[in-house]
Short mmCIF file of C-alpha atoms in Angstrom, two decimals:
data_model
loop_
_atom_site.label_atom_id
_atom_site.label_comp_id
_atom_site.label_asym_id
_atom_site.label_seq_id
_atom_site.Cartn_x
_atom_site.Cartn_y
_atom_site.Cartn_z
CA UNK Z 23 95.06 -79.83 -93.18
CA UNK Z 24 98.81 -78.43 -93.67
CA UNK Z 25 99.97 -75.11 -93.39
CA UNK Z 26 97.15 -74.81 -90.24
CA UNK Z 27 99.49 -73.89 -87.00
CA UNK Z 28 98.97 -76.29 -83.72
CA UNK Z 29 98.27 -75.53 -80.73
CA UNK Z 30 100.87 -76.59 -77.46
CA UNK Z 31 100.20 -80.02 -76.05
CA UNK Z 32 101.93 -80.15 -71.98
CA UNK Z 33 103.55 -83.85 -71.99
CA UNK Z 34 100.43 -85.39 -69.98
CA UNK Z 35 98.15 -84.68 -72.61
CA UNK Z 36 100.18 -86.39 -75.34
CA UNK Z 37 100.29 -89.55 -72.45
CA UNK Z 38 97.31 -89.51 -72.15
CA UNK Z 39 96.77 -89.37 -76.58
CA UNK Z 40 98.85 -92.30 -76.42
CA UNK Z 41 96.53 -94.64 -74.16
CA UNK Z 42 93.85 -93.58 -75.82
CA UNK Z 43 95.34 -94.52 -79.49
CA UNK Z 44 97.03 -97.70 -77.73
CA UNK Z 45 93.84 -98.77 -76.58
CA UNK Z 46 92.68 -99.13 -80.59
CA UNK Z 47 96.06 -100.46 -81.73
CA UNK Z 48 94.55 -104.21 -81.48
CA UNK Z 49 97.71 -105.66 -82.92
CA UNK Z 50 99.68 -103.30 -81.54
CA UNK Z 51 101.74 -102.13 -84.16
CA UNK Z 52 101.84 -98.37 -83.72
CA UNK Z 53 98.98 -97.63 -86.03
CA UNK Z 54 95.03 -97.89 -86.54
CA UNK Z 55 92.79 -98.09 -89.34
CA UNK Z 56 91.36 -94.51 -90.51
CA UNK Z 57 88.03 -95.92 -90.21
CA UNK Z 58 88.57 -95.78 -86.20
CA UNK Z 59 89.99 -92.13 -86.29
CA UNK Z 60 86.74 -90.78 -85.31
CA UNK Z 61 86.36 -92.90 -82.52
CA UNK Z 62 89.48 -92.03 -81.41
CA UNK Z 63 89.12 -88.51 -81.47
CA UNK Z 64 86.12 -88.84 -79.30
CA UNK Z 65 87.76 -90.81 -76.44
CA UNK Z 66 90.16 -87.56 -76.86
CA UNK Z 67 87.33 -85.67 -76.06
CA UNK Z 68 86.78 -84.20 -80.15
CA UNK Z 69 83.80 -85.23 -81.43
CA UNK Z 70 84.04 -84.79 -84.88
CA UNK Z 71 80.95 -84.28 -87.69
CA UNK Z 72 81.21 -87.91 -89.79
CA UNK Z 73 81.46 -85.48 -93.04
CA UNK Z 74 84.37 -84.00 -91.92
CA UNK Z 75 85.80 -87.64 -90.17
CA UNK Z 76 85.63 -88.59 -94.05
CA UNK Z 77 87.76 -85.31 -95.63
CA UNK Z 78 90.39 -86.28 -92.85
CA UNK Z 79 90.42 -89.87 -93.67
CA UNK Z 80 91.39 -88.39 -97.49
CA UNK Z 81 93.56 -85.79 -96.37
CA UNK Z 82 95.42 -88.49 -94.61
CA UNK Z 83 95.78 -91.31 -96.63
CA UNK Z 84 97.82 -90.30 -99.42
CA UNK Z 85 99.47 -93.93 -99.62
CA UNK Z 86 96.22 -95.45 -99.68
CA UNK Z 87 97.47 -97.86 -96.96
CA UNK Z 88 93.98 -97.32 -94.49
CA UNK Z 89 96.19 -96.33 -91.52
CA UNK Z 90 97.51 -93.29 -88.92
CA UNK Z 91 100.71 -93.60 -86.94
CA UNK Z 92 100.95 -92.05 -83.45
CA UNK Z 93 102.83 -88.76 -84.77
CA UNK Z 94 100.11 -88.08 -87.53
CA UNK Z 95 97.32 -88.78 -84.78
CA UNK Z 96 98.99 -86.15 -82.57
CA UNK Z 97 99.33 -83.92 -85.13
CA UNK Z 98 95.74 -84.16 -86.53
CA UNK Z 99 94.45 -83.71 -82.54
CA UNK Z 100 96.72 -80.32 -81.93
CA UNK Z 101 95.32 -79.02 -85.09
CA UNK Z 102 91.91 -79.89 -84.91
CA UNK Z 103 91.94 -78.69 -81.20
CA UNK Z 104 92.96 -75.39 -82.30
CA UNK Z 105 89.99 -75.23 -85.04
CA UNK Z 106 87.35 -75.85 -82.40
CA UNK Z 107 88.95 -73.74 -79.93
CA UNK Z 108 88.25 -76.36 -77.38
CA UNK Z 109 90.88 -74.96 -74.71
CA UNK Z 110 93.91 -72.19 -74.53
CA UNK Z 111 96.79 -73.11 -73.87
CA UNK Z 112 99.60 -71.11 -72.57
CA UNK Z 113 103.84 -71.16 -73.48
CA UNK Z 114 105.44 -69.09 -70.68
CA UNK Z 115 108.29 -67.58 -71.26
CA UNK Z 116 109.96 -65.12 -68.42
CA UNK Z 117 112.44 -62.44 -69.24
CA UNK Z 118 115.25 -61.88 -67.01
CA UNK Z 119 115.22 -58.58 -67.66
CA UNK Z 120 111.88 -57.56 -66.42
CA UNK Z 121 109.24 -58.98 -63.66
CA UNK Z 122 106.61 -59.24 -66.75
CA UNK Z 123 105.95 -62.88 -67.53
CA UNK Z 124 104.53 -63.31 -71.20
CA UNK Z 125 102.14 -66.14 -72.15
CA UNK Z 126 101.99 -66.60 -76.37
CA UNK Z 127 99.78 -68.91 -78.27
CA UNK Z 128 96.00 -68.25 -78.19
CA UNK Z 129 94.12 -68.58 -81.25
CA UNK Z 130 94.13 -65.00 -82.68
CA UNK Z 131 98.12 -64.18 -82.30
CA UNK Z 132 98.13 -61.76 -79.08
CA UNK Z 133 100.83 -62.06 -76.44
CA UNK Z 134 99.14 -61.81 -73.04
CA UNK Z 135 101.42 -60.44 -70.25
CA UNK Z 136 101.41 -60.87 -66.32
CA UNK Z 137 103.03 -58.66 -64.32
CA UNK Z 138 104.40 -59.94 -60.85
CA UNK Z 139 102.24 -57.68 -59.00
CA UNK Z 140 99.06 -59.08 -60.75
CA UNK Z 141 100.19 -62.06 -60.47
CA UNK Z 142 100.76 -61.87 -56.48
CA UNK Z 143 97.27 -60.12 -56.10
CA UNK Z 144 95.12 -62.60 -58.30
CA UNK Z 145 97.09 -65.52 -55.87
CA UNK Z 146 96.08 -63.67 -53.02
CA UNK Z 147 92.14 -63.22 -54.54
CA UNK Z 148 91.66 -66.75 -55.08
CA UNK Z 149 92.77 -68.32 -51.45
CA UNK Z 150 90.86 -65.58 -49.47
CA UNK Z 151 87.74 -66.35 -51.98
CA UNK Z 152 88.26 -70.00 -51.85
CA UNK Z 153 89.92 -71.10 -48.47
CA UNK Z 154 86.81 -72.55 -47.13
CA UNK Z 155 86.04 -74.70 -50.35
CA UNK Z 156 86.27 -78.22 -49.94
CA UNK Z 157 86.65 -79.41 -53.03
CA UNK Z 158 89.51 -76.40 -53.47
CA UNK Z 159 91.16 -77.56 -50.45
CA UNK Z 160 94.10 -79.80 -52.11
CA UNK Z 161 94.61 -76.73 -54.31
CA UNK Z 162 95.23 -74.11 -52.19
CA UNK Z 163 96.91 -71.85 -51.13
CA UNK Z 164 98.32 -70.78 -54.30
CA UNK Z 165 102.33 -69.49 -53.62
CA UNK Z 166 102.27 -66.06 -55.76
CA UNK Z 167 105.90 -66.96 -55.74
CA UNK Z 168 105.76 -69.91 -58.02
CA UNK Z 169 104.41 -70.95 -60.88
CA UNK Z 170 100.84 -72.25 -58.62
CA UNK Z 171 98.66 -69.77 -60.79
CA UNK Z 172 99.27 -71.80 -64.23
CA UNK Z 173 99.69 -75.31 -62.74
CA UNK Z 174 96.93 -75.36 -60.42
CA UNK Z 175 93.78 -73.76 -62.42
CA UNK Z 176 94.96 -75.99 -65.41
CA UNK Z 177 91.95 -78.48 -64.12
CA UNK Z 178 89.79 -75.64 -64.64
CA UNK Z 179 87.81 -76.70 -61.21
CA UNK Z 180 89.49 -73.56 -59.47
CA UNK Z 181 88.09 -71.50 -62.77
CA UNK Z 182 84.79 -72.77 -62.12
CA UNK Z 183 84.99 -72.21 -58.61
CA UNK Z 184 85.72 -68.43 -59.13
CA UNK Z 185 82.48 -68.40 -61.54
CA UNK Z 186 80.15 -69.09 -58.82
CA UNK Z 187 81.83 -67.31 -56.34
CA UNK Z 188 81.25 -63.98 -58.53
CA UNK Z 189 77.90 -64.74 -59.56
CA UNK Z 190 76.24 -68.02 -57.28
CA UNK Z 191 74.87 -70.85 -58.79
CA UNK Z 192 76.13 -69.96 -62.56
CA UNK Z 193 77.65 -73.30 -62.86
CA UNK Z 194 75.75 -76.71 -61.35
CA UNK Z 195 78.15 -77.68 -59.01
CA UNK Z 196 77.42 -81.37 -60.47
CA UNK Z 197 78.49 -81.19 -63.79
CA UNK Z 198 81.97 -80.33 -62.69
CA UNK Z 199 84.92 -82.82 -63.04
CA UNK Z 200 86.40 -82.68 -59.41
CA UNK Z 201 88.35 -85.85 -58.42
CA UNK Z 202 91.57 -85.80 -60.61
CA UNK Z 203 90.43 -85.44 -63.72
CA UNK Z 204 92.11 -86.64 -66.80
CA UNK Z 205 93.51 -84.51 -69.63
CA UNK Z 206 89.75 -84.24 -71.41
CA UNK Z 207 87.92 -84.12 -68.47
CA UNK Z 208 89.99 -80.49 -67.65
CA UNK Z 209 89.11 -79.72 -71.03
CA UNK Z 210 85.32 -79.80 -70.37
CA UNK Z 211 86.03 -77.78 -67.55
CA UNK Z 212 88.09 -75.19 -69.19
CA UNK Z 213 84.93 -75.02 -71.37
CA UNK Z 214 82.52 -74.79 -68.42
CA UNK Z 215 84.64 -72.03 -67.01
CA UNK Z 216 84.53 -70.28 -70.55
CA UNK Z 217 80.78 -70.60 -71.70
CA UNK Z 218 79.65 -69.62 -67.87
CA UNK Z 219 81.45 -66.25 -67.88
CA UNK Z 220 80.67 -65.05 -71.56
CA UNK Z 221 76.60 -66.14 -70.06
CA UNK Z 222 77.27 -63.56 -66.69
CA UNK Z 223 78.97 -61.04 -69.22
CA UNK Z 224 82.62 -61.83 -68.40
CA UNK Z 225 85.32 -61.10 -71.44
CA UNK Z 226 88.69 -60.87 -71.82
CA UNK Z 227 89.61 -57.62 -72.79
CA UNK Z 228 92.25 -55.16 -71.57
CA UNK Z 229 91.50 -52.97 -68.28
CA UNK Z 230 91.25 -49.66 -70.28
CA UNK Z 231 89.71 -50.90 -73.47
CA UNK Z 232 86.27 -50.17 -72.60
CA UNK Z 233 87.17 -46.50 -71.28
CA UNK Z 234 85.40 -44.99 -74.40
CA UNK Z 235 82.18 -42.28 -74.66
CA UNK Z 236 80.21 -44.81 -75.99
CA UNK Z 237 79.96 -47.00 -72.63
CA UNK Z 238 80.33 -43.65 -70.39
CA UNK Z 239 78.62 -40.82 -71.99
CA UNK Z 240 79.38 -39.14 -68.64
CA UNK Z 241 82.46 -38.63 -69.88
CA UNK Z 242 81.57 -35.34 -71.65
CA UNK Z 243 82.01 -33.86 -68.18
CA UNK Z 244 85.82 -34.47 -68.35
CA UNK Z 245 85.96 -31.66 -71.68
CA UNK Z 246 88.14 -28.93 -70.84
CA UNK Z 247 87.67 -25.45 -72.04
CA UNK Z 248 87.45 -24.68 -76.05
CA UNK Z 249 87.26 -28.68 -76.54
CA UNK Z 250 84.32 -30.56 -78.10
CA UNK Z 251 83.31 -34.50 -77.63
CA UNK Z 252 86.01 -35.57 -81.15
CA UNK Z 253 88.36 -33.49 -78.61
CA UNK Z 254 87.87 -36.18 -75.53
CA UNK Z 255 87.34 -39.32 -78.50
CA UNK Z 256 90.94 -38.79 -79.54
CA UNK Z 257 92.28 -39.15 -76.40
CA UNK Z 258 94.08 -42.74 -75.39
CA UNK Z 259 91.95 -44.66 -72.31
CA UNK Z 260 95.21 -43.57 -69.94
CA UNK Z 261 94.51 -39.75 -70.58
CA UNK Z 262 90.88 -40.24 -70.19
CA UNK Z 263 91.42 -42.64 -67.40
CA UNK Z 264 93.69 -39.61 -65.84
CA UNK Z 265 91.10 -36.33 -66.81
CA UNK Z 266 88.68 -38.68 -64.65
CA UNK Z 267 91.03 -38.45 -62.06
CA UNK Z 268 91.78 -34.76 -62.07
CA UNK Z 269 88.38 -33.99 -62.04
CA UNK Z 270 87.60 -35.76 -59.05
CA UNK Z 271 90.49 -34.14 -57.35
CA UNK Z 272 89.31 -31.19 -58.73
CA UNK Z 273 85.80 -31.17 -56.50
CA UNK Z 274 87.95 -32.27 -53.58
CA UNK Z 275 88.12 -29.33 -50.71
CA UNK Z 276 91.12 -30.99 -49.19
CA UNK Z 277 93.35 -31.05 -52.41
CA UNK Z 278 94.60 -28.87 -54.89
CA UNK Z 279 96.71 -32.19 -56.35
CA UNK Z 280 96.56 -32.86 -60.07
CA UNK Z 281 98.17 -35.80 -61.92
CA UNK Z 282 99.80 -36.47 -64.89
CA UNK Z 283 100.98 -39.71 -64.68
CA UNK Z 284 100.06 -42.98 -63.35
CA UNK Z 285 103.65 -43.34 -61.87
CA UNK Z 286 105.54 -40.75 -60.23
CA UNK Z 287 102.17 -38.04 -60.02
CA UNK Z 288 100.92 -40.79 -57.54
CA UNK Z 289 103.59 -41.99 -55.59
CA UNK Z 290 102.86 -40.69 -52.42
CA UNK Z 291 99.32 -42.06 -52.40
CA UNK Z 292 97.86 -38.95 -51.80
CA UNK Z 293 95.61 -38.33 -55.42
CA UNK Z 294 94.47 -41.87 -54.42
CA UNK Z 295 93.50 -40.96 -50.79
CA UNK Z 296 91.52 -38.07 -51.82
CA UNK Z 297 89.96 -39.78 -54.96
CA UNK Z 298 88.78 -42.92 -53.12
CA UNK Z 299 87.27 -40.19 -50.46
CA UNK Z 300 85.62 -37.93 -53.17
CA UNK Z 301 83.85 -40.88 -54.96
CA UNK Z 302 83.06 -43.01 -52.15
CA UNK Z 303 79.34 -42.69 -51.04
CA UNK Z 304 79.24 -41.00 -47.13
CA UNK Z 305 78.21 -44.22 -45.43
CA UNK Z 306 81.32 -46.01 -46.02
CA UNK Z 307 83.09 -43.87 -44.17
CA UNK Z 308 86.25 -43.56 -46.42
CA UNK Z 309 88.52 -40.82 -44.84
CA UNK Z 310 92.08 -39.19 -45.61
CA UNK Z 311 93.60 -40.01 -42.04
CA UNK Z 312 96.13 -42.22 -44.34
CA UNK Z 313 97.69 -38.98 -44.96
CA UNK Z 314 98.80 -38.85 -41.78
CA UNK Z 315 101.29 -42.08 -42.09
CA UNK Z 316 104.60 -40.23 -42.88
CA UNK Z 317 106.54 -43.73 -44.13
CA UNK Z 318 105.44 -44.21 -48.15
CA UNK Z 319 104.10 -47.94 -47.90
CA UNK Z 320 102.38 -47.86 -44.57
CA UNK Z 321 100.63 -44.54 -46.03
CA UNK Z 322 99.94 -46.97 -49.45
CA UNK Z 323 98.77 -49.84 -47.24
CA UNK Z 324 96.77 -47.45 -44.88
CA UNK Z 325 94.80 -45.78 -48.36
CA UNK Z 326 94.10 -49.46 -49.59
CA UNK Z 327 92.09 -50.29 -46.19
CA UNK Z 328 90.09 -47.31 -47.00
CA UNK Z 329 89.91 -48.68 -50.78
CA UNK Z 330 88.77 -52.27 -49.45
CA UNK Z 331 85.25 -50.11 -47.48
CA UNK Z 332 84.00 -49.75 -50.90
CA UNK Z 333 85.48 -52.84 -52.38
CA UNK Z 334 87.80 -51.94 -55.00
CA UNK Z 335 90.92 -53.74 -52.95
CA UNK Z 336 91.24 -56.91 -54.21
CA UNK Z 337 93.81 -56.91 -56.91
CA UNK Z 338 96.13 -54.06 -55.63
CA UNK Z 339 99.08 -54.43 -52.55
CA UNK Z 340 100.59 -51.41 -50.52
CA UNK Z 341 103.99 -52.80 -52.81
CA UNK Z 342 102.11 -51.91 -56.22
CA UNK Z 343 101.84 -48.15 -55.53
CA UNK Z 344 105.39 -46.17 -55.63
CA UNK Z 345 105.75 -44.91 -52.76
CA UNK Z 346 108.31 -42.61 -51.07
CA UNK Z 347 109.35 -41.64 -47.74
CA UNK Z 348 107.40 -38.49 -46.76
#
């Protein structure tokens, strides 16, 4: 089992290793025979194959001595964890340099990154989603200004919770592990959370990934003059994502704007005015009277209540759109 990297354990976990390997330290020397090991990986929530309890019990006792010490049990958990991919588990580490806040350590070597912004407008999601939850109520609200998004879905009940609230009934209330649950009882939840969205269709993938002519083969409409479909495939998602744009604004009668840029070009909030109004359907009653708010974030804030008629709000604030004094 060397050479296999480990997975993070927060300090209540490895507590919580060390009552359960206490409880099978009879005489209470600091180690147990081999022949309990898979026993005591199950109270730690691994149940391990009996074949594979066996190779351990080998791969462990070199000195032939029929015992594990605390330090090799913990060790043999974090890397068997990992293996099964029985939870993810997140280092955080902020740079003072930037507002992005990077999380390293899931199984396949990616660094995932959360920008403030997201971070203020998932917060803000979950308690207007969840406020009226009882069993959510000694959770919430979560303070976008701390660090309430990692410590308080770490039970995975709030990740649950946000399963059923996209698609109803997904998860039986019943099976979920509400009243303080210990270190392996999160884990089944983690893994409720997990199996429920990949069975509604829920991955993790980046925003733009899927922005490809293969999902949208509607996307041919976006060619420009003299180009063919390998044209429009060689493009990033971003230039796609911004041809989709232009064309919109394009078939607008109010607009001649065009964008280049997902920063400066849009500043003013006025391609995102006329977009939102150009692909809205008529009985929602989107309109461009935000371009009528001369101060840049009131104008923002004012194109984001027309946004939330159609729904597309919810993870977006008038302060995540540069905006500019008009």
């Amino acid at each position: 089992m060397a050479g296999r990297a480990s997975v993070f354990l927060e300090q209540d976990q490895i507590d919580e290793l060390r009552e359960q390997f206490d409880s099978l330290d009879a005489d209470g020397n600091g180690t147990i025979e081999l022949e309990e090991i898979g026993r005591a990986l199950e109270l730690a929530g691994l149940k391990i194959p009996q074949y594979k309890v066996r190779k351990i019990i080998d791969d462990f006792d070199k000195n032939k001595d029929g015992k594990i010490d605390m330090n090799e049990f913990r060790t043999l958990y974090s890397k068997l964890k990992k293996e099964t991919d029985v939870s993810h588990i997140f280092k955080k580490s902020v740079s003072s340099r930037t507002d992005v806040q990077q999380h390293t350590g899931s199984s396949d070597g990616i660094t995932h990154s959360v920008k403030d912004s997201e971070r203020y407008a998932f917060a803000d999601w979950i308690n207007r989603n969840l406020s009226s939850d009882p069993d959510c109520e000694a959770l919430l609200p979560i303070d976008p200004d701390s660090d309430d998004l990692y410590t308080k879905t770490k039970d995975g009940i709030l990740l649950c919770k946000l399963i059923n609230q996209s698609v109803p009934d997904t998860i039986d209330e019943r099976t979920i592990n509400k009243k303080k649950p210990n270190v392996y009882q999160r884990t089944e939840n983690h893994n409720l959370a997990l199996n429920s969205a990949r069975s509604i269709g829920c991955n993790v993938i980046g925003l733009l990934s899927e922005i490809n002519l293969a999902s949208y083969p509607g996307l041919v409409l976006l060619l420009e003059e003299g180009e063919t479909i390998d044209d429009l495939m060689k493009l990033s998602p971003e230039e796609i994502l911004i041809r989709w744009v232009n064309y919109h604004l394009r078939n607008s009668p109010e607009t001649n704007k065009q964008i280049a840029n997902f920063s400066g070009d849009i500043k003013d909030s006025e391609a995102y005015v006329f977009l939102l109004k150009q692909i809205s359907p008529r009985e929602a009653g989107v309109d461009s009277t935000p371009m009528m708010e001369p101060d840049g974030e009131m104008r923002a804030e004012a194109m984001l209540k027309e946004a939330d008629k159609i729904k597309c709000r919810a993870f977006i604030t008038s302060k995540d759109v540069p905006t500019v004094t008009g």
